[in-house]
Coordinates of C-alpha atoms and ligand atoms in Angstrom, one line a residue:
X1 CA 9.6 19.5 -5.5
X2 CA 11.0 15.9 -5.2
X3 CA 14.7 15.8 -6.3
X4 CA 15.9 13.8 -9.2
X5 CA 19.5 12.3 -8.4
X6 CA 22.4 13.3 -10.7
X7 CA 24.0 9.9 -10.7
X8 CA 22.3 6.5 -10.2
X9 CA 22.0 5.8 -6.4
X10 CA 21.2 2.2 -5.6
X11 CA 18.5 1.3 -3.0
X12 CA 21.3 -0.2 -0.8
X13 CA 23.5 2.9 -0.9
X14 CA 20.5 5.2 -0.3
X15 CA 19.4 3.1 2.8
X16 CA 22.9 3.0 4.2
X17 CA 23.4 6.7 3.7
X18 CA 20.0 7.5 5.2
X19 CA 20.8 5.3 8.2
X20 CA 23.6 7.6 9.0
X21 CA 21.1 10.4 9.7
X22 CA 19.7 8.3 12.6
X23 CA 22.4 7.8 15.2
X24 CA 20.4 5.1 17.0
X25 CA 19.9 3.1 13.7
X26 CA 21.2 -0.4 13.9
X27 CA 21.0 -1.4 10.3
X28 CA 18.3 -4.0 11.0
X29 CA 15.3 -1.9 9.4
X30 CA 17.7 -1.4 6.3
X31 CA 18.1 -5.2 6.1
X32 CA 14.3 -5.6 6.1
X33 CA 13.7 -3.1 3.4
X34 CA 16.5 -4.5 1.3
X35 CA 14.7 -7.9 1.5
X36 CA 11.6 -6.2 0.1
X37 CA 13.7 -5.0 -2.8
X38 CA 14.6 -8.7 -3.3
X39 CA 10.9 -9.7 -3.2
X40 CA 10.3 -7.1 -6.0
X41 CA 12.9 -8.3 -8.3
X42 CA 11.6 -12.0 -7.9
X43 CA 7.8 -11.1 -8.2
X44 CA 8.4 -8.9 -11.2
X45 CA 10.3 -11.7 -12.9
X46 CA 7.4 -14.0 -12.3
X47 CA 4.9 -11.4 -13.7
X48 CA 6.8 -11.0 -16.9
X49 CA 7.0 -14.7 -17.3
X50 CA 3.5 -15.7 -16.1
X51 CA 2.1 -16.5 -19.5
X52 CA 5.3 -18.6 -20.5
X53 CA 5.4 -20.5 -17.2
X54 CA 1.6 -21.4 -16.8
X55 CA 1.2 -19.0 -13.9
X56 CA -2.0 -17.5 -15.0
X57 CA -5.4 -18.6 -13.7
X58 CA -6.6 -19.9 -10.3
X59 CA -5.2 -22.5 -7.9
X60 CA -8.7 -23.8 -7.0
X61 CA -8.3 -22.6 -3.5
X62 CA -10.3 -19.8 -1.7
X63 CA -8.5 -17.5 0.9
X64 CA -9.5 -15.9 4.2
X65 CA -11.1 -13.1 2.3
X66 CA -13.4 -15.8 0.6
X67 CA -11.7 -14.9 -2.7
X68 CA -10.5 -17.3 -5.3
X69 CA -6.8 -17.6 -5.1
X70 CA -4.9 -16.8 -8.2
X71 CA -1.7 -18.8 -8.9
X72 CA 0.3 -15.6 -8.7
X73 CA -1.4 -14.6 -5.4
X74 CA 0.1 -17.8 -4.1
X75 CA 3.5 -17.3 -5.7
X76 CA 3.6 -13.7 -4.4
X77 CA 2.9 -15.0 -0.8
X78 CA 5.7 -17.6 -0.9
X79 CA 8.1 -15.2 -2.3
X80 CA 7.6 -12.9 0.7
X81 CA 7.9 -15.9 3.2
X82 CA 11.0 -17.1 1.5
X83 CA 12.6 -13.7 1.6
X84 CA 12.1 -13.3 5.4
X85 CA 12.2 -16.9 6.8
X86 CA 16.1 -16.7 7.0
X87 CA 16.2 -13.2 8.2
X88 CA 16.0 -13.8 11.9
X89 CA 15.2 -10.1 12.8
X90 CA 11.7 -10.7 11.4
X91 CA 9.7 -12.6 13.8
X92 CA 6.5 -13.0 11.8
X93 CA 4.7 -12.3 8.4
X94 CA 1.2 -11.4 8.1
X95 CA -0.5 -11.6 4.8
X96 CA -3.7 -11.0 2.9
X97 CA -3.5 -14.6 1.7
X98 CA -3.0 -16.2 5.1
X99 CA -5.6 -16.6 7.9
X100 CA -2.9 -16.6 10.6
X101 CA 0.3 -14.8 10.9
X102 CA 3.3 -17.0 9.7
X103 CA 5.7 -17.2 12.7
X104 CA 9.4 -17.1 11.4
X105 CA 11.7 -16.6 14.3
X106 CA 9.7 -16.7 17.5
X107 CA 11.4 -15.2 20.6
X108 CA 10.0 -18.0 22.7
X109 CA 12.4 -20.3 20.9
X110 CA 15.5 -18.0 20.9
X111 CA 14.6 -16.1 17.8
X112 CA 15.6 -12.5 17.6
X113 CA 12.5 -11.4 15.9
X114 CA 12.4 -7.6 16.1
X115 CA 10.0 -6.7 13.4
X116 CA 6.6 -8.1 12.0
X117 CA 6.1 -7.5 8.2
X118 CA 2.5 -7.2 7.0
X119 CA 1.8 -7.5 3.3
X120 CA -0.7 -7.7 0.5
X121 CA 1.4 -9.8 -1.7
X122 CA -0.5 -9.1 -4.9
X123 CA -2.7 -6.1 -5.0
X124 CA -5.2 -5.9 -8.0
X125 CA -5.2 -9.7 -8.6
X126 CA -8.2 -9.3 -11.0
X127 CA -5.7 -7.6 -13.4
X128 CA -3.3 -10.6 -13.4
X129 CA -4.7 -12.7 -16.2
X130 CA -5.0 -9.7 -18.5
X131 CA -1.5 -8.3 -17.9
X132 CA -2.6 -5.0 -16.3
X133 CA -0.7 -3.3 -13.5
X134 CA -0.6 -4.9 -10.1
X135 CA 1.4 -4.3 -6.9
X136 CA 2.4 -5.5 -3.5
X137 CA 1.9 -3.3 -0.4
X138 CA 4.0 -3.7 2.8
X139 CA 4.1 -2.4 6.4
X140 CA 6.8 -2.9 8.9
X141 CA 6.1 -2.8 12.7
X142 CA 8.1 -3.4 15.8
X143 CA 7.5 -6.8 17.6
X144 CA 6.3 -5.7 21.0
X145 CA 4.8 -8.5 23.0
X146 CA 3.0 -11.2 21.1
X147 CA 2.6 -10.9 17.3
X148 CA -1.2 -10.1 17.7
X149 CA -0.5 -7.3 20.2
X150 CA 2.1 -5.9 17.9
X151 CA -0.2 -5.7 14.8
X152 CA -3.4 -4.6 16.4
X153 CA -2.0 -1.1 17.0
X154 CA -2.5 2.2 15.2
X155 CA -1.0 2.9 11.9
X156 CA 1.0 5.7 13.5
X157 CA 3.0 2.8 15.1
X158 CA 4.4 1.5 11.8
X159 CA 8.2 2.1 11.5
X160 CA 8.1 1.8 7.8
X161 CA 5.7 1.2 4.9
X162 CA 5.5 1.3 1.1
X163 CA 4.5 -0.5 -2.0
X164 CA 5.9 -2.3 -5.1
X165 CA 4.4 -1.6 -8.6
X166 CA 4.8 -4.2 -11.5
X167 CA 4.0 -2.0 -14.6
X168 CA 6.0 -0.8 -17.6
X169 CA 8.9 -0.6 -15.1
X170 CA 9.1 -2.0 -11.5
X171 CA 8.8 0.6 -8.8
X172 CA 9.5 0.4 -5.1
X173 CA 8.2 3.3 -3.0
X174 CA 9.0 3.4 0.9
X175 CA 8.9 5.7 3.9
X176 CA 10.6 5.1 7.2
X177 CA 9.3 8.3 8.6
X178 CA 11.6 10.4 6.3
X179 CA 10.0 9.8 2.8
X180 CA 8.5 8.8 0.7
X181 CA 11.2 7.9 -1.8
X182 CA 10.8 5.9 -5.1
X183 CA 13.1 3.6 -6.9
X184 CA 13.0 2.0 -10.2
X185 CA 14.5 -1.5 -11.0
X186 CA 17.4 -1.3 -13.5
X187 CA 17.3 -4.6 -15.1
X188 CA 20.8 -4.2 -16.6
X189 CA 22.4 -4.1 -13.2
X190 CA 19.6 -5.9 -11.3
X191 CA 19.5 -3.1 -8.8
X192 CA 16.8 -0.5 -7.8
X193 CA 18.0 3.0 -8.4
X194 CA 16.7 6.2 -6.9
X195 CA 13.9 7.9 -9.0
X196 CA 12.5 10.5 -6.7
X197 CA 13.7 11.5 -3.2
X198 CA 11.3 13.0 -0.6
X199 CA 8.1 13.0 -2.9
X200 CA 5.6 15.7 -2.2
X201 CA 2.0 15.0 -3.1
X202 CA 0.2 18.2 -4.6
X203 CA -2.2 19.8 -2.1
X204 CA -5.1 19.3 -4.8
X205 CA -5.2 17.5 -8.1
X206 CA -7.4 16.2 -10.9
X207 CA -7.2 12.4 -10.7
X208 CA -10.4 10.8 -9.4
X209 CA -10.3 7.2 -8.8
X210 CA -13.3 5.0 -7.7
X211 CA -15.3 2.1 -9.0
X212 CA -18.4 4.2 -10.2
X213 CA -20.0 0.9 -11.1
X214 CA -20.8 0.7 -7.3
X215 CA -22.3 4.2 -7.2
X216 CA -25.9 2.9 -6.5
X217 CA -24.6 0.9 -3.5
X218 CA -22.7 3.8 -1.8
X219 CA -23.9 5.5 1.2
X220 CA -25.4 9.1 0.9
X221 CA -22.2 10.9 1.9
X222 CA -20.1 9.2 -0.8
X223 CA -22.8 9.6 -3.4
X224 CA -23.2 13.3 -2.5
X225 CA -19.4 13.8 -2.9
X226 CA -19.4 12.0 -6.2
X227 CA -22.4 14.0 -7.5
X228 CA -20.6 17.2 -6.6
X229 CA -17.2 16.3 -8.2
X230 CA -18.9 14.8 -11.3
X231 CA -21.2 17.9 -11.9
X232 CA -18.3 19.4 -13.9
X233 CA -16.9 21.9 -11.4
X234 CA -13.7 24.0 -11.8
X235 CA -11.5 21.2 -10.7
X236 CA -12.0 19.4 -13.9
X237 CA -11.4 15.8 -12.6
X238 CA -10.2 13.0 -14.8
X239 CA -11.4 9.4 -13.9
X240 CA -8.7 6.9 -13.6
X241 CA -9.5 3.5 -12.2
X242 CA -7.3 0.5 -12.9
X243 CA -8.5 -2.1 -10.5
X244 CA -5.2 -1.9 -8.5
X245 CA -5.1 0.5 -5.6
X246 CA -1.3 0.7 -5.9
X247 CA -1.4 1.9 -9.5
X248 CA -4.1 4.5 -8.7
X249 CA -2.4 5.7 -5.6
X250 CA 0.9 6.0 -7.4
X251 CA -0.6 8.3 -10.0
X252 CA -2.2 10.3 -7.2
X253 CA 1.0 10.6 -5.2
X254 CA 2.7 12.4 -8.3
X255 CA -0.3 14.2 -9.7
X256 CA -2.7 14.8 -6.8
X257 CA -6.4 13.8 -6.5
X258 CA -8.3 11.3 -4.7
X259 CA -8.9 7.5 -4.6
X260 CA -11.9 6.2 -2.6
X261 CA -13.5 2.8 -2.0
X262 CA -16.4 4.0 0.4
X263 CA -18.9 2.4 2.7
X264 CA -21.8 0.8 1.1
X265 CA -25.4 0.3 2.5
X266 CA -24.9 -3.5 2.4
X267 CA -21.2 -3.3 3.2
X268 CA -20.7 -0.4 5.8
X269 CA -17.2 -1.6 6.5
X270 CA -16.2 -1.1 2.7
X271 CA -13.8 -3.5 1.0
X272 CA -10.2 -2.7 1.6
X273 CA -8.1 -4.2 4.5
X274 CA -6.9 -1.9 7.2
X275 CA -3.4 -3.2 8.3
X276 CA -1.8 -4.4 5.1
X277 CA -3.5 -2.1 2.4
X278 CA -4.9 1.2 4.0
X279 CA -2.5 1.9 6.9
X280 CA 0.7 1.4 4.8
X281 CA -0.5 3.7 2.1
X282 CA -1.9 6.2 4.6
X283 CA 1.7 6.5 6.0
X284 CA 3.2 7.1 2.6
X285 CA 0.4 9.7 1.8
X286 CA 0.8 11.5 5.1
X287 CA 4.6 11.6 4.6
X288 CA 4.2 13.3 1.2
X289 CA 1.8 15.8 2.6
X290 CA -1.4 14.0 1.6
X291 CA -4.0 12.3 3.8
X292 CA -6.3 9.2 4.3
X293 CA -9.6 8.8 5.9
X294 CA -12.7 6.7 6.3
X295 CA -14.7 9.7 5.7
X296 CA -15.0 10.3 9.5
X297 CA -11.7 9.1 10.9
X298 CA -8.0 9.6 10.1
X299 CA -7.0 6.1 9.0
X300 CA -3.5 6.4 10.8
X301 CA -5.3 6.7 14.2
X302 CA -7.6 3.7 13.9
X303 CA -6.8 0.8 16.3
X304 CA -7.5 -2.6 14.5
X305 CA -9.7 -5.1 16.3
X306 CA -9.0 -8.0 13.8
X307 CA -6.1 -8.9 11.5
X308 CA -8.2 -9.0 8.3
X309 CA -10.4 -5.9 9.2
X310 CA -11.8 -3.9 6.5
X311 CA -12.6 0.0 6.5
X312 CA -14.2 2.5 4.0
X313 CA -11.2 4.3 2.6
X314 CA -10.3 7.5 0.8
X315 CA -6.7 8.6 0.2
X316 CA -5.0 11.5 -1.7
X317 CA -4.4 15.2 -1.8
X318 CA -5.3 17.2 1.4
X319 CA -7.8 19.5 -0.2
X320 CA -9.8 16.5 -1.7
X321 CA -9.7 14.6 1.5
X322 CA -11.0 17.7 3.3
X323 CA -13.9 18.0 1.0
X324 CA -14.6 14.1 1.0
X325 CA -14.6 14.3 4.9
X326 CA -16.8 17.4 4.9
X327 CA -19.5 15.4 3.1
X328 CA -19.5 12.8 5.8
X329 CA -19.3 15.3 8.6
X330 CA -22.4 17.4 7.5
X331 CA -23.8 16.7 4.2
X332 CA -23.1 19.2 1.2
X333 CA -20.1 21.6 1.8
X334 CA -18.4 24.0 -0.7
X335 CA -16.1 22.5 -3.4
X336 CA -12.3 22.1 -2.9
X337 CA -10.5 24.8 -4.7
Ligands
AFP401 P1 -7.8 -7.7 -5.5 O1 -6.3 -7.6 -5.1 O2 -8.7 -8.7 -4.7 O3 -8.0 -7.6 -6.9 O4 -8.5 -6.2 -5.0 C1 -7.8 -5.1 -5.4 C2 -8.3 -4.0 -4.4 O5 -8.2 -4.3 -3.1 C3 -7.7 -2.6 -4.8 O6 -6.5 -2.9 -5.2 C4 -8.7 -2.2 -5.9 O7 -8.7 -0.7 -6.0 C5 -10.0 -2.7 -5.5 O8 -9.8 -3.8 -4.6 C6 -10.8 -3.2 -6.8 O9 -12.0 -3.5 -6.3 P2 -13.3 -3.7 -7.3 O10 -12.9 -4.7 -8.2 O11 -14.4 -3.9 -6.5 O12 -13.4 -2.3 -7.9

């Protein structure tokens, strides 16, 4: 059971103490995760003040995903760039909002860029103008060779990953291969403090999260799985779909269950982006004892072909993922129990 700390432990202290467990640690990864904490504080402040500062609505621009850019998408993206542009150990930033990586401290010109940070600055943008929960997703990889060579590698090559959630409280969840751990922002001291250490996802659960409005577009295996779980079996699923993957995943991380955004007949690649949405959350899920699949493949083993590549995606408790995968592997298997 994930441990609740007896006295407030700040993110900074937790990272430094954790670092001592890894003799080879240089403190550089700690520095990068600390900057992610700074990003969370700044974005959550913008979220709270969006209506007051005219930050709702569209910019009028369209991004590389062919989506209309929200003002807070742009703000979120700039906050990530500003947080890392002066941290010379980060060589580049890749973002859902930018066609090309933003080169920050290139080695070619003497930069010490050791890492590349990959982000979905605002996950759940469609929730922004109606003040529903949104998040940010991040992944940290070592810069080995060119930026492109470093990011088009399997999810197993991530050195750390996690997400930020801007809801009733502001939450930061990360894993650096020893987690995941969650922190809540204490506005009184302006610091993240430890909330749950070494979170374990239940092996099965009752949260079911998918956009059932797309049911008719889904391919047969996804519809077969949905038919099976919706036919009122012993699992007794509860449908929870917020429009923000981060919020739905956070619930499943603690309560168990399954989120899926499957392949559709007209969109076999699905909607969600591999390297800055799916792979980071897959790392968090696996660290917590859960799993993530396309239906046919373990997400962490997929080698990306393009920066903004999409994949069919399912993430959650081990038992639910096994059942979901079995519908893809061979049609109608027994229920998860
Ligand atoms: P946006 O960030 O573009 O709103 O997309 C959010 C998301 O990637 C994921 O967070 C949601 O679960 C999913 O897409 C919502 O997609 P639908 O609106 O098609 O259900």
